[in-house]
PDB file of N, CA and C in Angstrom:
ATOM      1  N   MET N   1      41.787-253.949 162.108  1.00  0.00           N
ATOM      2  CA  MET N   1      42.822-253.450 162.976  1.00  0.00           C
ATOM      3  C   MET N   1      42.726-254.151 164.334  1.00  0.00           C
ATOM      4  N   GLU N   2      43.858-254.543 164.861  1.00  0.00           N
ATOM      5  CA  GLU N   2      43.904-255.243 166.143  1.00  0.00           C
ATOM      6  C   GLU N   2      43.622-254.279 167.294  1.00  0.00           C
ATOM      7  N   THR N   3      42.845-254.751 168.260  1.00  0.00           N
ATOM      8  CA  THR N   3      42.507-253.910 169.404  1.00  0.00           C
ATOM      9  C   THR N   3      43.139-254.452 170.675  1.00  0.00           C
ATOM     10  N   ARG N   4      43.190-253.600 171.676  1.00  0.00           N
ATOM     11  CA  ARG N   4      43.707-253.957 172.999  1.00  0.00           C
ATOM     12  C   ARG N   4      42.629-253.632 174.027  1.00  0.00           C
ATOM     13  N   VAL N   5      42.687-254.322 175.146  1.00  0.00           N
ATOM     14  CA  VAL N   5      41.822-254.018 176.284  1.00  0.00           C
ATOM     15  C   VAL N   5      42.664-253.238 177.279  1.00  0.00           C
ATOM     16  N   ALA N   6      42.104-252.139 177.768  1.00  0.00           N
ATOM     17  CA  ALA N   6      42.842-251.292 178.704  1.00  0.00           C
ATOM     18  C   ALA N   6      41.873-250.596 179.648  1.00  0.00           C
ATOM     19  N   VAL N   7      42.430-250.111 180.751  1.00  0.00           N
ATOM     20  CA  VAL N   7      41.680-249.282 181.691  1.00  0.00           C
ATOM     21  C   VAL N   7      42.418-247.956 181.818  1.00  0.00           C
ATOM     22  N   VAL N   8      41.681-246.878 181.629  1.00  0.00           N
ATOM     23  CA  VAL N   8      42.242-245.544 181.819  1.00  0.00           C
ATOM     24  C   VAL N   8      41.754-245.058 183.187  1.00  0.00           C
ATOM     25  N   ALA N   9      42.696-244.798 184.087  1.00  0.00           N
ATOM     26  CA  ALA N   9      42.377-244.272 185.418  1.00  0.00           C
ATOM     27  C   ALA N   9      42.504-242.760 185.361  1.00  0.00           C
ATOM     28  N   ILE N  10      41.464-242.074 185.787  1.00  0.00           N
ATOM     29  CA  ILE N  10      41.419-240.614 185.702  1.00  0.00           C
ATOM     30  C   ILE N  10      41.156-240.038 187.088  1.00  0.00           C
ATOM     31  N   ILE N  11      41.980-239.077 187.492  1.00  0.00           N
ATOM     32  CA  ILE N  11      41.767-238.342 188.736  1.00  0.00           C
ATOM     33  C   ILE N  11      41.450-236.905 188.350  1.00  0.00           C
ATOM     34  N   VAL N  12      40.310-236.405 188.794  1.00  0.00           N
ATOM     35  CA  VAL N  12      39.885-235.041 188.482  1.00  0.00           C
ATOM     36  C   VAL N  12      39.986-234.200 189.749  1.00  0.00           C
ATOM     37  N   ARG N  13      40.815-233.143 189.678  1.00  0.00           N
ATOM     38  CA  ARG N  13      41.004-232.246 190.824  1.00  0.00           C
ATOM     39  C   ARG N  13      40.284-230.914 190.634  1.00  0.00           C
ATOM     40  N   GLN N  14      39.903-230.594 189.401  1.00  0.00           N
ATOM     41  CA  GLN N  14      39.237-229.324 189.119  1.00  0.00           C
ATOM     42  C   GLN N  14      37.917-229.579 188.402  1.00  0.00           C
ATOM     43  N   GLY N  15      36.841-229.158 189.030  1.00  0.00           N
ATOM     44  CA  GLY N  15      35.522-229.345 188.439  1.00  0.00           C
ATOM     45  C   GLY N  15      35.356-228.641 187.104  1.00  0.00           C
ATOM     46  N   SER N  16      36.150-227.604 186.854  1.00  0.00           N
ATOM     47  CA  SER N  16      36.047-226.863 185.599  1.00  0.00           C
ATOM     48  C   SER N  16      36.445-227.712 184.387  1.00  0.00           C
ATOM     49  N   ALA N  17      37.137-228.823 184.612  1.00  0.00           N
ATOM     50  CA  ALA N  17      37.578-229.695 183.519  1.00  0.00           C
ATOM     51  C   ALA N  17      36.538-230.743 183.133  1.00  0.00           C
ATOM     52  N   VAL N  18      35.482-230.868 183.923  1.00  0.00           N
ATOM     53  CA  VAL N  18      34.529-231.970 183.744  1.00  0.00           C
ATOM     54  C   VAL N  18      33.801-231.915 182.397  1.00  0.00           C
ATOM     55  N   ALA N  19      33.398-230.748 181.955  1.00  0.00           N
ATOM     56  CA  ALA N  19      32.665-230.653 180.681  1.00  0.00           C
ATOM     57  C   ALA N  19      33.532-231.126 179.513  1.00  0.00           C
ATOM     58  N   GLU N  20      34.772-230.684 179.475  1.00  0.00           N
ATOM     59  CA  GLU N  20      35.663-231.099 178.390  1.00  0.00           C
ATOM     60  C   GLU N  20      36.021-232.578 178.506  1.00  0.00           C
ATOM     61  N   LEU N  21      36.192-233.068 179.722  1.00  0.00           N
ATOM     62  CA  LEU N  21      36.472-234.487 179.958  1.00  0.00           C
ATOM     63  C   LEU N  21      35.315-235.336 179.425  1.00  0.00           C
ATOM     64  N   ASN N  22      34.085-234.954 179.778  1.00  0.00           N
ATOM     65  CA  ASN N  22      32.919-235.709 179.312  1.00  0.00           C
ATOM     66  C   ASN N  22      32.786-235.658 177.793  1.00  0.00           C
ATOM     67  N   GLU N  23      33.135-234.532 177.175  1.00  0.00           N
ATOM     68  CA  GLU N  23      33.093-234.423 175.717  1.00  0.00           C
ATOM     69  C   GLU N  23      34.083-235.391 175.073  1.00  0.00           C
ATOM     70  N   LEU N  24      35.292-235.479 175.634  1.00  0.00           N
ATOM     71  CA  LEU N  24      36.284-236.427 175.112  1.00  0.00           C
ATOM     72  C   LEU N  24      35.793-237.861 175.250  1.00  0.00           C
ATOM     73  N   LEU N  25      35.250-238.207 176.399  1.00  0.00           N
ATOM     74  CA  LEU N  25      34.745-239.567 176.606  1.00  0.00           C
ATOM     75  C   LEU N  25      33.596-239.869 175.637  1.00  0.00           C
ATOM     76  N   HIS N  26      32.758-238.880 175.393  1.00  0.00           N
ATOM     77  CA  HIS N  26      31.661-239.069 174.439  1.00  0.00           C
ATOM     78  C   HIS N  26      32.207-239.310 173.031  1.00  0.00           C
ATOM     79  N   ARG N  27      33.236-238.551 172.655  1.00  0.00           N
ATOM     80  CA  ARG N  27      33.848-238.682 171.328  1.00  0.00           C
ATOM     81  C   ARG N  27      34.439-240.081 171.119  1.00  0.00           C
ATOM     82  N   TYR N  28      34.968-240.682 172.186  1.00  0.00           N
ATOM     83  CA  TYR N  28      35.576-242.009 172.099  1.00  0.00           C
ATOM     84  C   TYR N  28      34.607-243.105 172.572  1.00  0.00           C
ATOM     85  N   GLY N  29      33.345-242.771 172.715  1.00  0.00           N
ATOM     86  CA  GLY N  29      32.343-243.680 173.261  1.00  0.00           C
ATOM     87  C   GLY N  29      32.224-245.018 172.554  1.00  0.00           C
ATOM     88  N   GLY N  30      32.495-245.072 171.275  1.00  0.00           N
ATOM     89  CA  GLY N  30      32.405-246.333 170.533  1.00  0.00           C
ATOM     90  C   GLY N  30      33.427-247.368 170.977  1.00  0.00           C
ATOM     91  N   TYR N  31      34.466-246.925 171.658  1.00  0.00           N
ATOM     92  CA  TYR N  31      35.520-247.820 172.132  1.00  0.00           C
ATOM     93  C   TYR N  31      35.394-248.148 173.619  1.00  0.00           C
ATOM     94  N   ILE N  32      34.487-247.458 174.304  1.00  0.00           N
ATOM     95  CA  ILE N  32      34.370-247.626 175.755  1.00  0.00           C
ATOM     96  C   ILE N  32      33.460-248.798 176.086  1.00  0.00           C
ATOM     97  N   ILE N  33      33.985-249.723 176.888  1.00  0.00           N
ATOM     98  CA  ILE N  33      33.222-250.890 177.334  1.00  0.00           C
ATOM     99  C   ILE N  33      32.385-250.527 178.549  1.00  0.00           C
ATOM    100  N   GLY N  34      32.973-249.759 179.461  1.00  0.00           N
ATOM    101  CA  GLY N  34      32.278-249.362 180.676  1.00  0.00           C
ATOM    102  C   GLY N  34      33.004-248.230 181.370  1.00  0.00           C
ATOM    103  N   ARG N  35      32.290-247.592 182.273  1.00  0.00           N
ATOM    104  CA  ARG N  35      32.834-246.425 182.973  1.00  0.00           C
ATOM    105  C   ARG N  35      32.286-246.427 184.393  1.00  0.00           C
ATOM    106  N   MET N  36      33.161-246.097 185.346  1.00  0.00           N
ATOM    107  CA  MET N  36      32.731-246.016 186.745  1.00  0.00           C
ATOM    108  C   MET N  36      33.318-244.747 187.349  1.00  0.00           C
ATOM    109  N   GLY N  37      32.477-243.964 187.994  1.00  0.00           N
ATOM    110  CA  GLY N  37      32.943-242.750 188.646  1.00  0.00           C
ATOM    111  C   GLY N  37      32.709-242.826 190.143  1.00  0.00           C
ATOM    112  N   ILE N  38      33.696-242.383 190.902  1.00  0.00           N
ATOM    113  CA  ILE N  38      33.605-242.398 192.361  1.00  0.00           C
ATOM    114  C   ILE N  38      33.986-241.020 192.887  1.00  0.00           C
ATOM    115  N   PRO N  39      33.048-240.322 193.521  1.00  0.00           N
ATOM    116  CA  PRO N  39      33.406-239.044 194.117  1.00  0.00           C
ATOM    117  C   PRO N  39      34.147-239.273 195.434  1.00  0.00           C
ATOM    118  N   ALA N  40      35.137-238.453 195.690  1.00  0.00           N
ATOM    119  CA  ALA N  40      35.871-238.503 196.957  1.00  0.00           C
ATOM    120  C   ALA N  40      35.973-237.071 197.491  1.00  0.00           C
ATOM    121  N   PRO N  41      34.838-236.502 197.924  1.00  0.00           N
ATOM    122  CA  PRO N  41      34.815-235.096 198.322  1.00  0.00           C
ATOM    123  C   PRO N  41      35.729-234.777 199.510  1.00  0.00           C
ATOM    124  N   ALA N  42      35.929-235.715 200.391  1.00  0.00           N
ATOM    125  CA  ALA N  42      36.811-235.481 201.542  1.00  0.00           C
ATOM    126  C   ALA N  42      38.250-235.240 201.088  1.00  0.00           C
ATOM    127  N   ARG N  43      38.610-235.781 199.925  1.00  0.00           N
ATOM    128  CA  ARG N  43      39.957-235.606 199.376  1.00  0.00           C
ATOM    129  C   ARG N  43      39.994-234.553 198.274  1.00  0.00           C
ATOM    130  N   GLY N  44      38.843-234.050 197.891  1.00  0.00           N
ATOM    131  CA  GLY N  44      38.791-233.011 196.866  1.00  0.00           C
ATOM    132  C   GLY N  44      39.033-233.511 195.456  1.00  0.00           C
ATOM    133  N   VAL N  45      38.727-234.790 195.200  1.00  0.00           N
ATOM    134  CA  VAL N  45      38.927-235.355 193.868  1.00  0.00           C
ATOM    135  C   VAL N  45      37.736-236.219 193.472  1.00  0.00           C
ATOM    136  N   ASN N  46      37.671-236.501 192.192  1.00  0.00           N
ATOM    137  CA  ASN N  46      36.756-237.506 191.657  1.00  0.00           C
ATOM    138  C   ASN N  46      37.607-238.511 190.904  1.00  0.00           C
ATOM    139  N   ILE N  47      37.243-239.778 191.009  1.00  0.00           N
ATOM    140  CA  ILE N  47      38.002-240.859 190.398  1.00  0.00           C
ATOM    141  C   ILE N  47      37.113-241.510 189.346  1.00  0.00           C
ATOM    142  N   ILE N  48      37.653-241.657 188.151  1.00  0.00           N
ATOM    143  CA  ILE N  48      36.904-242.278 187.055  1.00  0.00           C
ATOM    144  C   ILE N  48      37.773-243.373 186.453  1.00  0.00           C
ATOM    145  N   SER N  49      37.180-244.546 186.249  1.00  0.00           N
ATOM    146  CA  SER N  49      37.883-245.600 185.520  1.00  0.00           C
ATOM    147  C   SER N  49      37.088-245.887 184.251  1.00  0.00           C
ATOM    148  N   VAL N  50      37.806-245.979 183.141  1.00  0.00           N
ATOM    149  CA  VAL N  50      37.181-246.200 181.842  1.00  0.00           C
ATOM    150  C   VAL N  50      37.806-247.449 181.220  1.00  0.00           C
ATOM    151  N   ALA N  51      36.998-248.478 180.999  1.00  0.00           N
ATOM    152  CA  ALA N  51      37.461-249.705 180.347  1.00  0.00           C
ATOM    153  C   ALA N  51      37.245-249.548 178.847  1.00  0.00           C
ATOM    154  N   MET N  52      38.290-249.886 178.065  1.00  0.00           N
ATOM    155  CA  MET N  52      38.226-249.709 176.617  1.00  0.00           C
ATOM    156  C   MET N  52      38.662-250.972 175.879  1.00  0.00           C
ATOM    157  N   ASP N  53      38.138-251.129 174.685  1.00  0.00           N
ATOM    158  CA  ASP N  53      38.595-252.135 173.728  1.00  0.00           C
ATOM    159  C   ASP N  53      38.794-251.374 172.422  1.00  0.00           C
ATOM    160  N   ALA N  54      40.062-251.050 172.122  1.00  0.00           N
ATOM    161  CA  ALA N  54      40.356-250.164 170.999  1.00  0.00           C
ATOM    162  C   ALA N  54      41.778-250.397 170.507  1.00  0.00           C
ATOM    163  N   PRO N  55      42.097-249.898 169.320  1.00  0.00           N
ATOM    164  CA  PRO N  55      43.494-249.933 168.887  1.00  0.00           C
ATOM    165  C   PRO N  55      44.360-249.156 169.891  1.00  0.00           C
ATOM    166  N   ALA N  56      45.587-249.602 170.067  1.00  0.00           N
ATOM    167  CA  ALA N  56      46.476-248.988 171.058  1.00  0.00           C
ATOM    168  C   ALA N  56      46.663-247.495 170.814  1.00  0.00           C
ATOM    169  N   ASP N  57      46.717-247.070 169.562  1.00  0.00           N
ATOM    170  CA  ASP N  57      46.910-245.641 169.304  1.00  0.00           C
ATOM    171  C   ASP N  57      45.694-244.812 169.695  1.00  0.00           C
ATOM    172  N   VAL N  58      44.508-245.385 169.626  1.00  0.00           N
ATOM    173  CA  VAL N  58      43.290-244.691 170.042  1.00  0.00           C
ATOM    174  C   VAL N  58      43.281-244.537 171.564  1.00  0.00           C
ATOM    175  N   ILE N  59      43.632-245.607 172.263  1.00  0.00           N
ATOM    176  CA  ILE N  59      43.688-245.557 173.730  1.00  0.00           C
ATOM    177  C   ILE N  59      44.713-244.525 174.175  1.00  0.00           C
ATOM    178  N   SER N  60      45.878-244.554 173.560  1.00  0.00           N
ATOM    179  CA  SER N  60      46.942-243.614 173.901  1.00  0.00           C
ATOM    180  C   SER N  60      46.525-242.169 173.616  1.00  0.00           C
ATOM    181  N   ALA N  61      45.855-241.947 172.502  1.00  0.00           N
ATOM    182  CA  ALA N  61      45.401-240.601 172.145  1.00  0.00           C
ATOM    183  C   ALA N  61      44.414-240.068 173.184  1.00  0.00           C
ATOM    184  N   LEU N  62      43.450-240.884 173.583  1.00  0.00           N
ATOM    185  CA  LEU N  62      42.481-240.447 174.586  1.00  0.00           C
ATOM    186  C   LEU N  62      43.178-240.140 175.904  1.00  0.00           C
ATOM    187  N   SER N  63      44.031-241.044 176.353  1.00  0.00           N
ATOM    188  CA  SER N  63      44.733-240.843 177.621  1.00  0.00           C
ATOM    189  C   SER N  63      45.567-239.560 177.591  1.00  0.00           C
ATOM    190  N   GLY N  64      46.242-239.309 176.490  1.00  0.00           N
ATOM    191  CA  GLY N  64      47.052-238.099 176.358  1.00  0.00           C
ATOM    192  C   GLY N  64      46.210-236.838 176.400  1.00  0.00           C
ATOM    193  N   LYS N  65      45.093-236.847 175.693  1.00  0.00           N
ATOM    194  CA  LYS N  65      44.199-235.678 175.678  1.00  0.00           C
ATOM    195  C   LYS N  65      43.621-235.422 177.063  1.00  0.00           C
ATOM    196  N   LEU N  66      43.247-236.495 177.756  1.00  0.00           N
ATOM    197  CA  LEU N  66      42.716-236.335 179.117  1.00  0.00           C
ATOM    198  C   LEU N  66      43.780-235.760 180.046  1.00  0.00           C
ATOM    199  N   GLY N  67      44.998-236.262 179.944  1.00  0.00           N
ATOM    200  CA  GLY N  67      46.081-235.824 180.809  1.00  0.00           C
ATOM    201  C   GLY N  67      46.488-234.379 180.582  1.00  0.00           C
ATOM    202  N   ARG N  68      46.157-233.830 179.419  1.00  0.00           N
ATOM    203  CA  ARG N  68      46.483-232.424 179.142  1.00  0.00           C
ATOM    204  C   ARG N  68      45.418-231.457 179.658  1.00  0.00           C
ATOM    205  N   LEU N  69      44.289-231.976 180.107  1.00  0.00           N
ATOM    206  CA  LEU N  69      43.263-231.097 180.672  1.00  0.00           C
ATOM    207  C   LEU N  69      43.754-230.556 182.013  1.00  0.00           C
ATOM    208  N   PRO N  70      43.476-229.289 182.309  1.00  0.00           N
ATOM    209  CA  PRO N  70      43.915-228.733 183.595  1.00  0.00           C
ATOM    210  C   PRO N  70      43.217-229.430 184.764  1.00  0.00           C
ATOM    211  N   GLY N  71      44.002-229.831 185.754  1.00  0.00           N
ATOM    212  CA  GLY N  71      43.438-230.472 186.937  1.00  0.00           C
ATOM    213  C   GLY N  71      43.065-231.922 186.753  1.00  0.00           C
ATOM    214  N   VAL N  72      43.547-232.547 185.669  1.00  0.00           N
ATOM    215  CA  VAL N  72      43.220-233.951 185.391  1.00  0.00           C
ATOM    216  C   VAL N  72      44.511-234.743 185.228  1.00  0.00           C
ATOM    217  N   THR N  73      44.556-235.918 185.850  1.00  0.00           N
ATOM    218  CA  THR N  73      45.656-236.857 185.675  1.00  0.00           C
ATOM    219  C   THR N  73      45.068-238.137 185.088  1.00  0.00           C
ATOM    220  N   ALA N  74      45.712-238.696 184.075  1.00  0.00           N
ATOM    221  CA  ALA N  74      45.225-239.933 183.453  1.00  0.00           C
ATOM    222  C   ALA N  74      46.395-240.885 183.229  1.00  0.00           C
ATOM    223  N   LYS N  75      46.189-242.133 183.595  1.00  0.00           N
ATOM    224  CA  LYS N  75      47.177-243.194 183.385  1.00  0.00           C
ATOM    225  C   LYS N  75      46.460-244.400 182.806  1.00  0.00           C
ATOM    226  N   THR N  76      47.162-245.145 181.960  1.00  0.00           N
ATOM    227  CA  THR N  76      46.559-246.288 181.281  1.00  0.00           C
ATOM    228  C   THR N  76      47.265-247.582 181.656  1.00  0.00           C
ATOM    229  N   VAL N  77      46.468-248.617 181.860  1.00  0.00           N
ATOM    230  CA  VAL N  77      46.992-249.959 182.116  1.00  0.00           C
ATOM    231  C   VAL N  77      46.400-250.872 181.040  1.00  0.00           C
ATOM    232  N   TYR N  78      47.280-251.572 180.322  1.00  0.00           N
ATOM    233  CA  TYR N  78      46.853-252.483 179.264  1.00  0.00           C
ATOM    234  C   TYR N  78      46.792-253.918 179.781  1.00  0.00           C
ATOM    235  N   ALA N  79      45.780-254.658 179.326  1.00  0.00           N
ATOM    236  CA  ALA N  79      45.720-256.084 179.632  1.00  0.00           C
ATOM    237  C   ALA N  79      46.848-256.772 178.866  1.00  0.00           C
ATOM    238  N   PRO N  80      47.465-257.790 179.444  1.00  0.00           N
ATOM    239  CA  PRO N  80      48.497-258.520 178.700  1.00  0.00           C
ATOM    240  C   PRO N  80      47.917-259.090 177.408  1.00  0.00           C
ATOM    241  N   GLU N  81      48.682-259.024 176.341  1.00  0.00           N
ATOM    242  CA  GLU N  81      48.177-259.523 175.057  1.00  0.00           C
ATOM    243  C   GLU N  81      47.875-261.007 175.111  1.00  0.00           C
ATOM    244  N   ALA N  82      48.629-261.775 175.881  1.00  0.00           N
ATOM    245  CA  ALA N  82      48.396-263.217 176.006  1.00  0.00           C
ATOM    246  C   ALA N  82      47.015-263.490 176.594  1.00  0.00           C
ATOM    247  N   ALA N  83      46.537-262.625 177.460  1.00  0.00           N
ATOM    248  CA  ALA N  83      45.226-262.806 178.079  1.00  0.00           C
ATOM    249  C   ALA N  83      44.102-262.696 177.058  1.00  0.00           C
ATOM    250  N   LEU N  84      44.346-261.999 175.968  1.00  0.00           N
ATOM    251  CA  LEU N  84      43.323-261.800 174.956  1.00  0.00           C
ATOM    252  C   LEU N  84      43.141-263.016 174.064  1.00  0.00           C
ATOM    253  N   GLN N  85      44.091-263.937 174.072  1.00  0.00           N
ATOM    254  CA  GLN N  85      44.038-265.067 173.172  1.00  0.00           C
ATOM    255  C   GLN N  85      43.273-266.262 173.754  1.00  0.00           C
ATOM    256  N   SER N  86      42.932-266.211 175.020  1.00  0.00           N
ATOM    257  CA  SER N  86      42.240-267.364 175.615  1.00  0.00           C
ATOM    258  C   SER N  86      40.759-267.325 175.406  1.00  0.00           C
TER     259      SER N  86
END
């Protein structure tokens, strides 16, 4: 199956969502290339970026599940397919 490279940007506004968020990331761990978390306590949020190499439907499924968590916003950016061929 063909895979895509993408980054899922996650903004966490409610600490109560963190356990479920981490469980989802663990479940999709085989597709995760790297993860970076940045706390921004002055703004009341935490920022997480997750780099993935996975089939597009897997990336979309994770992003959708994350975005449905209370207090969590998730958006995905895909690398251009042409960039993958070089």
